[in-house]
mmCIF file of C-alpha atoms in Angstrom:
data_model
loop_
_atom_site.group_PDB
_atom_site.id
_atom_site.type_symbol
_atom_site.label_atom_id
_atom_site.label_comp_id
_atom_site.label_asym_id
_atom_site.label_seq_id
_atom_site.Cartn_x
_atom_site.Cartn_y
_atom_site.Cartn_z
ATOM 1 C CA UNK G 83 12.230 14.301 4.397
ATOM 2 C CA UNK G 84 15.336 11.461 5.296
ATOM 3 C CA UNK G 85 18.347 10.586 2.759
ATOM 4 C CA UNK G 86 21.751 8.831 2.924
ATOM 5 C CA UNK G 87 23.016 11.317 5.516
ATOM 6 C CA UNK G 88 21.138 9.048 8.273
ATOM 7 C CA UNK G 89 18.670 12.244 9.017
ATOM 8 C CA UNK G 90 15.460 12.948 9.217
ATOM 9 C CA UNK G 91 14.218 16.894 8.502
ATOM 10 C CA UNK G 92 11.636 18.702 9.437
ATOM 11 C CA UNK G 93 10.672 22.107 6.952
ATOM 12 C CA UNK G 94 7.999 24.375 7.221
ATOM 13 C CA UNK G 95 6.147 23.978 3.972
ATOM 14 C CA UNK G 96 5.302 28.268 3.641
ATOM 15 C CA UNK G 97 8.769 29.175 4.584
ATOM 16 C CA UNK G 98 11.024 26.229 3.184
ATOM 17 C CA UNK G 99 13.466 26.545 6.666
ATOM 18 C CA UNK G 100 14.038 23.141 8.453
ATOM 19 C CA UNK G 101 12.106 23.103 11.787
ATOM 20 C CA UNK G 102 14.364 20.193 13.402
ATOM 21 C CA UNK G 103 16.115 17.310 12.599
ATOM 22 C CA UNK G 104 15.722 13.199 14.179
ATOM 23 C CA UNK G 105 19.131 11.438 14.787
ATOM 24 C CA UNK G 106 18.811 7.756 15.846
ATOM 25 C CA UNK G 107 19.508 5.865 12.496
ATOM 26 C CA UNK G 108 22.674 4.322 12.300
ATOM 27 C CA UNK G 109 22.187 3.749 8.175
ATOM 28 C CA UNK G 110 20.699 5.317 4.991
ATOM 29 C CA UNK G 111 16.867 6.215 5.459
ATOM 30 C CA UNK G 112 14.665 4.831 3.155
ATOM 31 C CA UNK G 113 10.897 5.792 4.297
ATOM 32 C CA UNK G 114 9.480 8.293 6.338
ATOM 33 C CA UNK G 115 5.520 8.661 7.286
ATOM 34 C CA UNK G 116 3.288 11.142 8.795
ATOM 35 C CA UNK G 117 0.680 9.505 11.188
ATOM 36 C CA UNK G 118 -2.577 10.713 10.770
ATOM 37 C CA UNK G 119 -3.084 12.876 13.103
ATOM 38 C CA UNK G 120 -0.113 14.157 12.643
ATOM 39 C CA UNK G 121 1.396 13.818 15.833
ATOM 40 C CA UNK G 122 4.147 11.374 15.303
ATOM 41 C CA UNK G 123 6.438 10.159 12.430
ATOM 42 C CA UNK G 124 7.604 6.864 11.455
ATOM 43 C CA UNK G 125 11.019 6.044 9.795
ATOM 44 C CA UNK G 126 12.706 2.688 8.453
ATOM 45 C CA UNK G 127 16.019 2.549 6.913
ATOM 46 C CA UNK G 128 19.369 -0.012 5.621
ATOM 47 C CA UNK G 129 20.285 -0.116 9.988
ATOM 48 C CA UNK G 130 16.679 -2.901 9.942
ATOM 49 C CA UNK G 131 14.608 -1.114 12.672
ATOM 50 C CA UNK G 132 12.041 1.093 12.247
ATOM 51 C CA UNK G 133 11.823 4.747 14.755
ATOM 52 C CA UNK G 134 8.682 6.419 15.961
ATOM 53 C CA UNK G 135 9.204 10.117 16.995
ATOM 54 C CA UNK G 136 7.199 12.969 18.412
ATOM 55 C CA UNK G 137 6.692 15.125 15.629
ATOM 56 C CA UNK G 138 6.540 18.113 17.412
ATOM 57 C CA UNK G 139 9.484 17.707 19.550
ATOM 58 C CA UNK G 140 11.970 14.993 17.197
ATOM 59 C CA UNK G 141 12.034 12.604 20.109
ATOM 60 C CA UNK G 142 12.595 9.238 19.858
ATOM 61 C CA UNK G 143 9.723 7.472 21.792
ATOM 62 C CA UNK G 144 9.814 3.870 20.546
ATOM 63 C CA UNK G 145 11.535 1.351 17.802
ATOM 64 C CA UNK G 146 10.740 -1.908 16.310
ATOM 65 C CA UNK G 147 12.764 -4.759 15.286
ATOM 66 C CA UNK G 148 12.148 -7.522 13.530
ATOM 67 C CA UNK G 149 12.832 -7.543 9.851
ATOM 68 C CA UNK G 150 16.124 -9.297 9.103
ATOM 69 C CA UNK G 151 17.420 -6.989 6.519
ATOM 70 C CA UNK G 152 17.033 -3.675 5.658
ATOM 71 C CA UNK G 153 13.840 -2.401 5.370
ATOM 72 C CA UNK G 154 12.368 -0.354 2.267
ATOM 73 C CA UNK G 155 8.774 1.374 2.976
ATOM 74 C CA UNK G 156 6.545 2.121 5.934
ATOM 75 C CA UNK G 157 3.166 3.313 5.813
ATOM 76 C CA UNK G 158 0.687 4.173 9.045
ATOM 77 C CA UNK G 159 -2.853 2.510 9.761
ATOM 78 C CA UNK G 160 -5.563 4.923 8.736
ATOM 79 C CA UNK G 161 -6.418 4.764 12.115
ATOM 80 C CA UNK G 162 -3.032 5.345 13.295
ATOM 81 C CA UNK G 163 -2.902 2.476 15.623
ATOM 82 C CA UNK G 164 -0.732 0.129 13.665
ATOM 83 C CA UNK G 165 1.794 0.333 10.984
ATOM 84 C CA UNK G 166 2.670 -1.752 8.287
ATOM 85 C CA UNK G 167 6.749 -2.119 7.134
ATOM 86 C CA UNK G 168 8.272 -4.194 3.663
ATOM 87 C CA UNK G 169 11.628 -5.081 3.642
ATOM 88 C CA UNK G 170 14.874 -6.858 1.765
ATOM 89 C CA UNK G 171 13.946 -10.197 4.121
ATOM 90 C CA UNK G 172 10.806 -10.033 1.742
ATOM 91 C CA UNK G 173 8.092 -10.183 3.762
ATOM 92 C CA UNK G 174 5.778 -7.387 5.515
ATOM 93 C CA UNK G 175 5.155 -7.003 9.130
ATOM 94 C CA UNK G 176 2.319 -5.246 11.150
ATOM 95 C CA UNK G 177 3.131 -3.550 14.160
ATOM 96 C CA UNK G 178 1.210 -2.454 17.152
ATOM 97 C CA UNK G 179 1.802 1.503 17.251
ATOM 98 C CA UNK G 180 1.102 1.629 21.170
ATOM 99 C CA UNK G 181 4.262 -1.158 22.235
ATOM 100 C CA UNK G 182 5.874 -0.993 19.619
ATOM 101 C CA UNK G 183 5.211 -5.271 19.320
ATOM 102 C CA UNK G 184 5.069 -7.685 15.788
ATOM 103 C CA UNK G 185 1.415 -7.903 15.151
ATOM 104 C CA UNK G 186 2.077 -10.655 12.282
ATOM 105 C CA UNK G 187 3.982 -11.410 9.579
ATOM 106 C CA UNK G 188 2.921 -11.430 5.782
ATOM 107 C CA UNK G 189 5.178 -13.545 3.136
ATOM 108 C CA UNK G 190 4.114 -14.672 -0.196
ATOM 109 C CA UNK G 191 7.136 -12.140 -2.305
ATOM 110 C CA UNK G 192 9.879 -13.872 -3.217
ATOM 111 C CA UNK G 193 12.217 -11.086 -3.503
ATOM 112 C CA UNK G 194 12.909 -7.634 -1.228
ATOM 113 C CA UNK G 195 9.207 -5.744 -0.628
ATOM 114 C CA UNK G 196 10.239 -2.135 -2.284
ATOM 115 C CA UNK G 197 6.537 -0.390 -1.257
ATOM 116 C CA UNK G 198 3.237 -0.987 1.388
ATOM 117 C CA UNK G 199 0.494 0.956 1.870
ATOM 118 C CA UNK G 200 -3.059 0.359 3.019
ATOM 119 C CA UNK G 201 -6.588 1.251 1.793
ATOM 120 C CA UNK G 202 -8.666 3.776 2.734
ATOM 121 C CA UNK G 203 -10.804 1.653 5.645
ATOM 122 C CA UNK G 204 -7.453 -0.078 6.559
ATOM 123 C CA UNK G 205 -8.979 -3.594 5.922
ATOM 124 C CA UNK G 206 -6.274 -4.167 3.111
ATOM 125 C CA UNK G 207 -2.433 -4.000 2.570
ATOM 126 C CA UNK G 208 -1.452 -3.385 -1.045
ATOM 127 C CA UNK G 209 3.039 -4.286 -1.548
ATOM 128 C CA UNK G 210 5.184 -4.657 -4.375
ATOM 129 C CA UNK G 211 8.367 -6.621 -4.794
ATOM 130 C CA UNK G 212 11.377 -7.121 -7.029
ATOM 131 C CA UNK G 213 9.659 -10.085 -8.286
ATOM 132 C CA UNK G 214 7.894 -7.932 -10.425
ATOM 133 C CA UNK G 215 4.320 -8.949 -8.400
ATOM 134 C CA UNK G 216 1.557 -7.044 -6.339
ATOM 135 C CA UNK G 217 0.482 -8.798 -3.794
ATOM 136 C CA UNK G 218 -2.809 -7.362 -1.920
ATOM 137 C CA UNK G 219 -3.236 -8.977 1.451
ATOM 138 C CA UNK G 220 -5.825 -9.313 4.138
ATOM 139 C CA UNK G 221 -4.741 -7.266 7.708
ATOM 140 C CA UNK G 222 -6.847 -9.139 10.150
ATOM 141 C CA UNK G 223 -5.534 -12.902 8.789
ATOM 142 C CA UNK G 224 -2.563 -11.773 6.782
ATOM 143 C CA UNK G 225 -4.079 -14.318 3.906
ATOM 144 C CA UNK G 226 -3.554 -13.397 0.308
ATOM 145 C CA UNK G 227 -6.054 -12.090 -1.050
ATOM 146 C CA UNK G 228 -4.792 -11.301 -4.872
ATOM 147 C CA UNK G 229 -1.877 -11.576 -6.323
ATOM 148 C CA UNK G 230 -1.308 -9.103 -10.212
ATOM 149 C CA UNK G 231 1.461 -10.522 -12.557
ATOM 150 C CA UNK G 232 2.108 -7.931 -15.629
ATOM 151 C CA UNK G 233 4.710 -5.893 -14.646
ATOM 152 C CA UNK G 234 8.574 -7.520 -16.262
ATOM 153 C CA UNK G 235 10.765 -5.546 -14.011
ATOM 154 C CA UNK G 236 10.943 -4.493 -9.708
ATOM 155 C CA UNK G 237 7.460 -2.810 -8.857
ATOM 156 C CA UNK G 238 9.132 0.540 -6.846
ATOM 157 C CA UNK G 239 5.864 2.270 -5.672
ATOM 158 C CA UNK G 240 1.969 0.620 -5.186
ATOM 159 C CA UNK G 241 -0.624 3.430 -4.062
ATOM 160 C CA UNK G 242 -4.373 2.730 -3.255
ATOM 161 C CA UNK G 243 -7.033 5.002 -4.764
ATOM 162 C CA UNK G 244 -8.967 7.341 -2.276
ATOM 163 C CA UNK G 245 -12.100 5.023 -3.283
ATOM 164 C CA UNK G 246 -10.496 2.246 -2.570
ATOM 165 C CA UNK G 247 -11.693 0.633 -5.807
ATOM 166 C CA UNK G 248 -7.961 0.867 -7.518
ATOM 167 C CA UNK G 249 -4.409 0.254 -7.388
ATOM 168 C CA UNK G 250 -1.634 2.101 -9.294
ATOM 169 C CA UNK G 251 2.028 0.427 -9.694
ATOM 170 C CA UNK G 252 5.355 2.149 -10.572
ATOM 171 C CA UNK G 253 8.042 -0.250 -11.845
ATOM 172 C CA UNK G 254 11.744 -0.329 -13.059
ATOM 173 C CA UNK G 255 10.092 -1.241 -16.808
ATOM 174 C CA UNK G 256 8.956 2.500 -17.669
ATOM 175 C CA UNK G 257 5.068 1.721 -16.999
ATOM 176 C CA UNK G 258 2.874 3.090 -14.444
ATOM 177 C CA UNK G 259 -0.437 0.095 -14.750
ATOM 178 C CA UNK G 260 -3.540 0.387 -13.195
ATOM 179 C CA UNK G 261 -5.477 -1.855 -11.652
ATOM 180 C CA UNK G 262 -9.470 -2.778 -10.851
ATOM 181 C CA UNK G 263 -9.193 -4.185 -7.151
ATOM 182 C CA UNK G 264 -12.022 -6.656 -7.036
ATOM 183 C CA UNK G 265 -11.979 -8.961 -3.727
ATOM 184 C CA UNK G 266 -15.147 -11.328 -4.236
ATOM 185 C CA UNK G 267 -17.525 -12.505 -7.489
ATOM 186 C CA UNK G 268 -20.578 -10.348 -5.727
ATOM 187 C CA UNK G 269 -18.275 -7.093 -5.871
ATOM 188 C CA UNK G 270 -17.158 -7.131 -9.428
ATOM 189 C CA UNK G 271 -20.763 -8.404 -10.668
ATOM 190 C CA UNK G 272 -22.296 -5.543 -8.809
ATOM 191 C CA UNK G 273 -19.529 -3.158 -10.715
ATOM 192 C CA UNK G 274 -20.022 -4.696 -14.132
ATOM 193 C CA UNK G 275 -23.636 -3.956 -13.308
ATOM 194 C CA UNK G 276 -23.507 -0.770 -12.603
ATOM 195 C CA UNK G 277 -20.674 0.409 -15.219
ATOM 196 C CA UNK G 278 -20.912 -2.010 -18.171
ATOM 197 C CA UNK G 279 -23.349 -0.091 -21.123
ATOM 198 C CA UNK G 280 -25.469 -2.611 -22.839
ATOM 199 C CA UNK G 281 -27.296 -1.386 -26.396
ATOM 200 C CA UNK G 282 -30.934 -1.772 -26.949
ATOM 201 C CA UNK G 283 -31.684 -4.667 -28.854
ATOM 202 C CA UNK G 284 -33.118 -3.618 -32.439
ATOM 203 C CA UNK G 285 -36.608 -5.220 -33.479
ATOM 204 C CA UNK G 286 -35.008 -8.010 -35.045
ATOM 205 C CA UNK G 287 -32.975 -9.107 -32.172
ATOM 206 C CA UNK G 288 -35.583 -9.495 -29.622
ATOM 207 C CA UNK G 289 -37.784 -11.645 -32.058
ATOM 208 C CA UNK G 290 -34.621 -13.735 -32.824
ATOM 209 C CA UNK G 291 -33.704 -13.916 -28.818
ATOM 210 C CA UNK G 292 -37.234 -14.004 -27.152
ATOM 211 C CA UNK G 293 -36.328 -10.930 -25.481
ATOM 212 C CA UNK G 294 -38.856 -8.770 -23.546
ATOM 213 C CA UNK G 295 -40.475 -6.530 -23.907
ATOM 214 C CA UNK G 296 -40.877 -7.502 -27.447
ATOM 215 C CA UNK G 297 -41.660 -4.840 -30.169
ATOM 216 C CA UNK G 298 -45.565 -4.086 -31.710
ATOM 217 C CA UNK G 299 -46.272 -5.977 -34.447
#
């Protein structure tokens, strides 16, 4: 857990006891995530930096610097090799965990980015912003793939479904919205084929539309 006291705290779930405290940030901490293997922790805050920690010892491993305004959200990729951050500078940055170096920057929002998440396969990312939009990004190229609009206020949180087919968003407009993720026409067609129910035609309709097989006369 993290807070305005500038401290990350690890807790024992079974006992509720505090395990250790992680000191390093100099302003409010806004986000924290475990790596997929549970050995590392990444945190972000109003001091415009991300800090990577050793989960077992609580020691700082390295810092990630590059955002020009406070960082609102951070996420590990499914393989744990990269992290993605969203900032009040309106951008997302993809970082290499091993070196702490910036891989690429994602630009498209016109207001601060509140939330970021990776797809389960790590190929895509989604972000929610104060501009009320949701953007799906291609991780490999940094290109914007889809933009979803419909919220009437800031999008505070976004998440992929476990199968990667849907995105859930939460907004200051007091609603949550579920979006279907279709990245290509073929994917959309395949989904419709698999999920759309089409009733059987009546004999009169088969005769009218000359549809096979025709009803017996």
